[in-house]
Structure formats: C-alpha cells, structure tokens
Coordinates of C-alpha atoms in Angstrom, one line a residue:
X1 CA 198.2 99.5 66.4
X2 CA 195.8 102.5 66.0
X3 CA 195.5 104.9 63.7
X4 CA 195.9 108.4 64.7
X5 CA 193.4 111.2 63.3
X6 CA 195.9 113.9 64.0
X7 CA 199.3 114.7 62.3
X8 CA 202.1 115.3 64.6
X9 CA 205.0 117.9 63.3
X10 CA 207.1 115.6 62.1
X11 CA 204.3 114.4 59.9
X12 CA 202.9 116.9 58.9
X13 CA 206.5 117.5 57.3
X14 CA 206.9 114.2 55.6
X15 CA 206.8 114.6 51.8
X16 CA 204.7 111.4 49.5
X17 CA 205.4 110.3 46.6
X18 CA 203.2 108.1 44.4
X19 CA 204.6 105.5 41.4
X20 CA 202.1 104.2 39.0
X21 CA 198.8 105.8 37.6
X22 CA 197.3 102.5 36.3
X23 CA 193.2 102.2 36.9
X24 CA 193.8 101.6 40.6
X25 CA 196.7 103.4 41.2
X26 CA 195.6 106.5 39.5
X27 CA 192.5 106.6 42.4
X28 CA 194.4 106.0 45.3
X29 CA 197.0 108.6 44.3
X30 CA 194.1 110.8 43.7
X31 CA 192.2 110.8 47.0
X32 CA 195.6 111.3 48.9
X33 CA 196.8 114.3 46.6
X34 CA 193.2 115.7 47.7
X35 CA 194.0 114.6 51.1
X36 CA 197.3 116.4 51.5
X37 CA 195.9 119.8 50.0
X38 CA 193.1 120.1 52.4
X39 CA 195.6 119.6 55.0
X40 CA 197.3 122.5 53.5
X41 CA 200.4 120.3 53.0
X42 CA 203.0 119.7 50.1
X43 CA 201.2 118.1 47.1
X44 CA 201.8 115.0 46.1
X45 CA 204.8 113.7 44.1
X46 CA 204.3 111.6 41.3
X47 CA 205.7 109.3 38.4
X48 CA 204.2 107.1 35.8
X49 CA 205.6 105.2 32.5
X50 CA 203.3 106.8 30.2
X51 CA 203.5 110.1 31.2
X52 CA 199.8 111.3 30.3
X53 CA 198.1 108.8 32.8
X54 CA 199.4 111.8 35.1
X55 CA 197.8 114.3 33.3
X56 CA 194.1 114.3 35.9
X57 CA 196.2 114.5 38.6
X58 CA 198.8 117.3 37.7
X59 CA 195.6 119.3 37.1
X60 CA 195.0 119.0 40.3
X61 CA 198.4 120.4 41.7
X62 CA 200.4 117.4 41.9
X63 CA 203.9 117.4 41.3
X64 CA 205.2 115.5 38.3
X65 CA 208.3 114.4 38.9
X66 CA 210.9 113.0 35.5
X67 CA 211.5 109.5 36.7
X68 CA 211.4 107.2 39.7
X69 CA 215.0 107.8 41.1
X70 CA 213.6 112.1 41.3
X71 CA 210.2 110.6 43.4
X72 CA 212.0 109.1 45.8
X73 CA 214.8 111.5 46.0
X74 CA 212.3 114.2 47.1
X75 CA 209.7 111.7 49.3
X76 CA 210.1 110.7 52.8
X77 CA 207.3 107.7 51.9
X78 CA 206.9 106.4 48.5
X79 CA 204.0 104.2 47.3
X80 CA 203.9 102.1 44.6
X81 CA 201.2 100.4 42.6
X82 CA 202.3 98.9 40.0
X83 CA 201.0 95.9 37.9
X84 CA 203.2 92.7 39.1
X85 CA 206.2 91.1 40.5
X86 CA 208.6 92.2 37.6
X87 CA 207.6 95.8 38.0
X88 CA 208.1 96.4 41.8
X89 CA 210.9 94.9 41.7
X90 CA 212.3 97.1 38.7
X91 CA 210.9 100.0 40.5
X92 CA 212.5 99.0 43.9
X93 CA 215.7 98.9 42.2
X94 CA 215.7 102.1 40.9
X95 CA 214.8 103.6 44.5
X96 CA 217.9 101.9 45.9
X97 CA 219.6 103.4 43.0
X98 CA 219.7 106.4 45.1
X99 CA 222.4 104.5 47.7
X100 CA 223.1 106.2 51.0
X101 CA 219.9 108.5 50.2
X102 CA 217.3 105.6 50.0
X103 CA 218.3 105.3 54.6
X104 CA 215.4 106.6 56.6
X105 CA 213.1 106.4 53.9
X106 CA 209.3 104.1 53.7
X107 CA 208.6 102.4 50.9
X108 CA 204.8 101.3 51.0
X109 CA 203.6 98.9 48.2
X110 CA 200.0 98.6 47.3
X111 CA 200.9 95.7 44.5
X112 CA 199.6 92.2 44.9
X113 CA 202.9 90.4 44.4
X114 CA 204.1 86.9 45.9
X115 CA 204.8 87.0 49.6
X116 CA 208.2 85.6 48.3
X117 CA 208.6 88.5 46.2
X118 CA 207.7 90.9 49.5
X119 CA 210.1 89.2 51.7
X120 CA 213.3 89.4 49.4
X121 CA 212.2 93.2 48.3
X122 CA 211.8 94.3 52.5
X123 CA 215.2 92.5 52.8
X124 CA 217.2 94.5 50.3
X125 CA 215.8 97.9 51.5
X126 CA 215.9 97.1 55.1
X127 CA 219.9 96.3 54.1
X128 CA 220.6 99.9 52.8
X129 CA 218.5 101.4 56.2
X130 CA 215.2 101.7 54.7
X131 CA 211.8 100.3 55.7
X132 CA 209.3 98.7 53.7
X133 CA 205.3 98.1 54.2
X134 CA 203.3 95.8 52.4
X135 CA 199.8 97.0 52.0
X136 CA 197.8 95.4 49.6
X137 CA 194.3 96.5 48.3
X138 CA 190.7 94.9 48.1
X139 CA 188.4 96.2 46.1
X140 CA 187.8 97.2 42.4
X141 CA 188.5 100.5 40.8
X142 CA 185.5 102.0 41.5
X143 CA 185.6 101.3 45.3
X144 CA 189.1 103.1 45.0
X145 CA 187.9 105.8 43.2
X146 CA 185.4 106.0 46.4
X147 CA 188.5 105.8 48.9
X148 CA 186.5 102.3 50.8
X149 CA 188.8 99.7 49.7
X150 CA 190.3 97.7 52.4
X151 CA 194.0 97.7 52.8
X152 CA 196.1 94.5 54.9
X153 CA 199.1 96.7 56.3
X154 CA 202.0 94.4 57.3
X155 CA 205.2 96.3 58.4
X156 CA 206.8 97.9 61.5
X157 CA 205.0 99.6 64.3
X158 CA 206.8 102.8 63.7
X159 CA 205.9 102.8 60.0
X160 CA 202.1 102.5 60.8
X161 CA 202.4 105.2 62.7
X162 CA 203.5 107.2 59.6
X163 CA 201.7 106.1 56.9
X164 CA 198.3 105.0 58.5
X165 CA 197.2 108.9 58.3
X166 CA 197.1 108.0 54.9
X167 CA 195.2 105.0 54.3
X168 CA 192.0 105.2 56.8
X169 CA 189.5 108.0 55.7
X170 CA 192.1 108.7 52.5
X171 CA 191.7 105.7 50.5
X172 CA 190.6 102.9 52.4
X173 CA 187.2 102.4 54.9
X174 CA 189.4 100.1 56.8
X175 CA 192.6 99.2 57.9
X176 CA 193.9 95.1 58.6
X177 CA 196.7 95.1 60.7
X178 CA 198.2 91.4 60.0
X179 CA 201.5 92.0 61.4
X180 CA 205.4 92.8 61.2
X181 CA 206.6 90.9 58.7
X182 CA 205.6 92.3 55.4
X183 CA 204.9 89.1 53.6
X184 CA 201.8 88.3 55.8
X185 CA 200.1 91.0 54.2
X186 CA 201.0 89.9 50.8
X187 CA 199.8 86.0 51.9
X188 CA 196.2 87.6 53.0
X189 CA 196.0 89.1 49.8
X190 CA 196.8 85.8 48.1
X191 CA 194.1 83.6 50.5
X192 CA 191.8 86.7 49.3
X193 CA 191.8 86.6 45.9
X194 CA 191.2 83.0 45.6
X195 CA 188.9 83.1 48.0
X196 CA 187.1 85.8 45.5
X197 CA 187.8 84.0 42.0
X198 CA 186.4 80.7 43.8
X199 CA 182.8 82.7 45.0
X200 CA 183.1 84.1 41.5
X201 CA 183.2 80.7 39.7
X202 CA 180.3 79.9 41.9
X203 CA 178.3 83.2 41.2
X204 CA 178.7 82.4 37.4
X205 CA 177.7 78.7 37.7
X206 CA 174.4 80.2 39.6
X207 CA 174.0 82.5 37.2
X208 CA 174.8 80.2 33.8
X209 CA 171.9 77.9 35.9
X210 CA 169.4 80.0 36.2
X211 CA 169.3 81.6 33.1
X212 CA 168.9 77.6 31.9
X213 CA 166.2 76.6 34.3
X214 CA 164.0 79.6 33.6
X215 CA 164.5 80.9 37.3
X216 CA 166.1 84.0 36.0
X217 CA 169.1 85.8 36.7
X218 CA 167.1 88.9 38.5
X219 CA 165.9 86.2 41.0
X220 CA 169.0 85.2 41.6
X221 CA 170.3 88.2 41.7
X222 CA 168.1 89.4 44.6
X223 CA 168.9 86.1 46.5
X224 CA 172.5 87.1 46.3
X225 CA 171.5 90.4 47.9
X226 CA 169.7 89.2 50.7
X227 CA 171.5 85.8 51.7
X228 CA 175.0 85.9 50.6
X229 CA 176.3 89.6 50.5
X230 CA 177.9 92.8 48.9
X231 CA 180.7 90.6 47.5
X232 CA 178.9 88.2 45.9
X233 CA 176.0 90.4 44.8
X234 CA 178.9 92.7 43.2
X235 CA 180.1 89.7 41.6
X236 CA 176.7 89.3 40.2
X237 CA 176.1 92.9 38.7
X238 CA 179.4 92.9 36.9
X239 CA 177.8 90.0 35.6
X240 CA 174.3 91.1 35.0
X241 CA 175.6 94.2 33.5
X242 CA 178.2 93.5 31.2
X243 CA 181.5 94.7 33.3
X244 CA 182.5 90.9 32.7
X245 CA 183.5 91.9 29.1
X246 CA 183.5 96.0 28.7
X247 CA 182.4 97.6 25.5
X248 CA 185.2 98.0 23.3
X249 CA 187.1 100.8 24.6
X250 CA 185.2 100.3 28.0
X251 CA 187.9 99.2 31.0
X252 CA 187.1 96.4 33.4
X253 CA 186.6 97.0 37.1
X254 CA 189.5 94.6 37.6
X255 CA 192.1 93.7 34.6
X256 CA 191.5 89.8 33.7
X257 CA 195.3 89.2 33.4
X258 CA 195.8 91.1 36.9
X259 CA 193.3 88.4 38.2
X260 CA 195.3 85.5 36.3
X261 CA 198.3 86.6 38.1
X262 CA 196.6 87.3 41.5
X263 CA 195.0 84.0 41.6
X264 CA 198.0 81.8 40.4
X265 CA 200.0 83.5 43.7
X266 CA 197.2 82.4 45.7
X267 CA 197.7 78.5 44.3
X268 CA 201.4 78.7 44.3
X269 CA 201.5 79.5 47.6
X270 CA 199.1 77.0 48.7
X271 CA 201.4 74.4 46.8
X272 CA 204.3 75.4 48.5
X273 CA 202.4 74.4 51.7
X274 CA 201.0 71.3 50.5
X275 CA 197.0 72.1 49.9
X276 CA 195.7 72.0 46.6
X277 CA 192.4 74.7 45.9
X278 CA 190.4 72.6 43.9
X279 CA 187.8 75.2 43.5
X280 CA 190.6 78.1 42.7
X281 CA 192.3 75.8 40.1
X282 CA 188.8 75.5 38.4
X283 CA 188.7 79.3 38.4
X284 CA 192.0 79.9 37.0
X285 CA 191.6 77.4 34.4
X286 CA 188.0 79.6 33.6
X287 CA 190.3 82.4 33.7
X288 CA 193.0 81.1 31.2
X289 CA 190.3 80.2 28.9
X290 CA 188.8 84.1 29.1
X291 CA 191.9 84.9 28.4
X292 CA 192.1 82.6 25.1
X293 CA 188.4 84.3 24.1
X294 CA 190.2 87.8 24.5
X295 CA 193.0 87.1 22.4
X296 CA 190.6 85.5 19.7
X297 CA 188.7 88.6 19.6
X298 CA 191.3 91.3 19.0
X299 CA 192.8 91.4 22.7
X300 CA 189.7 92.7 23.7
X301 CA 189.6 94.0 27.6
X302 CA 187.8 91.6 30.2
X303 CA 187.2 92.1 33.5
X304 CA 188.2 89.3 35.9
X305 CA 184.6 88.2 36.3
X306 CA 184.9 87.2 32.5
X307 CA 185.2 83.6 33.4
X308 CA 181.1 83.9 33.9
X309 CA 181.5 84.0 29.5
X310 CA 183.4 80.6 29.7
X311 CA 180.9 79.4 31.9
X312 CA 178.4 80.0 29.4
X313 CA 180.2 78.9 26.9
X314 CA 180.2 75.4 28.7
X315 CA 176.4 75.3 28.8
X316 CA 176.1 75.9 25.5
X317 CA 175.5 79.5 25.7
X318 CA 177.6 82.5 23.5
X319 CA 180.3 83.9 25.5
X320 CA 178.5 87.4 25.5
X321 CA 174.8 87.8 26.9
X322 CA 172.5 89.3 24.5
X323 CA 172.8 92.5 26.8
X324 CA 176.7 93.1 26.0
X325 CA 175.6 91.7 22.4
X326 CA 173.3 94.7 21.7
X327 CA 175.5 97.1 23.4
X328 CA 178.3 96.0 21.2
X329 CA 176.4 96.9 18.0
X330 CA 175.7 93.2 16.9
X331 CA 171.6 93.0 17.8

C-alpha cells in the first residue's frame, strides 16, 4: 500500500470529522483542520465532552458540531481519540446509532485500546456496512503537536487509500502498514508500549545509578544520545527536566494512567499467549506505585515517565529531584 500525494475527486469531496480534543487528540485534529483548509476543502467537523477543549480549534474555522451522532451524520471518515476501551466503545455506539446512515462510512480510531476490543468494534460496524481502521499513535503530545508521530494503520486496502492523505505529512512522519485485520494494529501498539515502559524502567534505574555513584546524570544523559537513541534519550530529558512530574497545573507529555492502561494491554495480551514480560510487569508495578504517590499528593498530574520518582524512591532518594523541588516552590 502507498500513499498517494494527490486527492482524487471523490476525495477531495469526502467530509472528516474528528471526536475527542484530549492532549493528543486536540493536536492531531489540529494539524488536519490546517490540512484541509490549505487544500481549500470543507473544514473539519468536530465534537468533544467538554465543549471548551474545542474552543482553539473553532478559532480556527472548524466546525463544532452538538454531539457525536451530528459528527458522523455529516462525515464520510470519522476519527476518534479518545482515552480507553470504555470510551470507543461508547462513542462507536452512538455512531451506529445512526442505523442505515452509518453504511459506506470509515471510522478510523487513533485510541490505544485492546486488540480484543478492535476486533469486536470492526465487527459490529462492518455488520451495519461500515468500515473501520485501527491506527494507533506513537509519540508524545508534543511530537503530535509537530505532526511526526508514527501511526500503525491496519484496515482495508480501499480505506488506506482514503484516509492515508490524511496521516503522512498531516500528522504523522510515517506510516506502518501492518495489515487487514484491524486488531494487528492495536497488538503493535500493545508490543510498543511495553517495549517503551520496559526502556523507561531501564532509563530511570540508569539514571537513579548515576546520580548515586557520582557519574552524573548529564553524563549519562549524553551516553544516551550517542549509543542508545532519540527514544531513550527522550526518556531521559522528561526525566532530567521534570516532565516526569509537571508543575502543578503543568500537563504531562503522556498521562500516567493512560500509560497504566496502555501497558497492562500489552501484558494481557502477552498472557493470553502464554509469555510473561518480566521487565514490563516491573514497570507497571513502578507505574501503579506513581500512581499511589499521585493520589497521596492531591491527584497531582504525572507523566508516564513518573515511575523514574519510584525508582528513586527505592534508593532512598525523594520522589522529586531537587530541580522539580525548587520549581515547585519548596527550595
């Protein structure tokens, strides 16, 4: 499958709608609202629960619509980013709501849900004559803000063809193909992200290390760079920086309970097949214990590096460097 760098009428026709203006979301839907408008074309339909999250973007010309069933009554492909399982499905229930009208229509999910999930939700719309792509999203908010995140398409030929004008050069720097069945896209994502939380787990330990040895964490830091790459040297600087646990109304790169759920699917799935992550379940466990932290301190926000503070914490250190200490106020 190729992408194609021209719209063809038919295309250039085809009305998008966009549900959900979380962190993520509210990027994506952005760039390809900026993306249609350049190309002269119908702006971008749009619907989120708490309606002033769509604010930014109806400033922009997009078209806010009064509730899911009106996006994708008025969109020929509908994306969705939404924050778990519960929610697609509530919103894919609402789009079938629409009965003989939802026929003909794509639905194209950039949530990281369960491949379960995926394959039941492409079942009931492919039931009712419409078709569904799975394309889930690498990359932090500020990489979708950028429009480089990497997206894993999985669906029909004849979908890609429709919505890759929309992913390549609009949000994403790059486009997986991993096949027809939309639930291999939602299994990459799950072997990515606890592929991710286990490199983070190790970035922390190295970190947590050096800062005890004396080597330093700008020397390791600059290792990272050169030897093990952008990833983990972005895992490092969330670190180094403080994104591990934002100010207090700061936002995280990447919501710690979006990386509990993200992670679990990963292990779940990995149960079902009979191998156990030792390494991921270490993370998780880090992850659970953030979470604790977070609720002990007034639901404060963490980022999903935040298990670097429990880390710490397990060496004896205070979950928060003295760098997020003084920027909180208390040094």
């Amino acid at each position: 499958m190729a992408s194609s760098t021209t719209n063809s009428p038919m295309q250039s026709d085809l009305r998008l709608g966009w549900i959900g203006l979380g962190s993520m979301g509210n990027a994506m839907a952005t760039n390809i609202h900026k993306h249609l408008t350049s190309q002269g074309r119908q702006p971008l339909r749009f619907f989120n629960r708490t309606a002033s999250r769509g604010d930014a973007l109806e400033a922009l010309g997009g078209t806010r619509c009064q509730d899911i069933a009106q996006v994708a009554n008025e969109s020929e492909i509908i994306f969705i980013s939404a924050s778990d399982d519960k929610a697609v499905e509530s919103i894919i229930e609402q789009i079938l709501s629409l009965g003989d009208g939802v026929a003909g229509k794509i639905v194209a999910d950039t949530t990281t849900i369960h491949p379960d999930t995926t394959k039941a939700l492409s079942l009931k719309l492919r039931e009712k004559g419409a078709e569904f792509a799975a394309i889930p999203v690498f990359g932090a908010t500020p990489t979708a803000e950028e429009g480089k995140l990497l997206v894993a398409f999985a669906g029909s030929t004849a979908v890609y063809e429709k919505v890759s004008p929309f992913l390549r050069g609009v949000i994403a720097r790059e486009v997986f193909v991993v096949g027809e069945e939309p639930e291999k896209a939602t299994l990459l994502k799950a072997t990515g992200n606890f592929l991710m939380a286990g490199l983070m787990q190790l970035v922390a330990e190295g970190h947590v290390f050096a800062e005890k040895t004396g080597l330093g964490s700008a020397t390791l830091e600059k290792l990272l760079a050169l030897v093990f790459g952008d990833v983990a040297h972005s895992d490092s600087v969330r670190m180094t920086t403080g994104v591990y646990a934002p100010g207090r109304d700061g936002a995280p790169w990447s919501d710690l309970d979006l990386g509990i759920k993200d992670v679990g699917h990963g292990i779940d799935c990995a149960a079902q097949a009979g191998v156990e992550l030792k390494v991921a379940n270490t993370a998780l466990e880090n992850l659970r214990k953030a979470k604790k932290w977070s609720e002990e301190n007034g639901g404060r926000k963490l980022d999903s590096s935040s298990l670097y503070g429990v880390v710490r914490q397990d060496a004896g250190l205070d979950f928060r460097t003295d760098l997020v200490k003084k920027r909180d106020g208390d040094e």
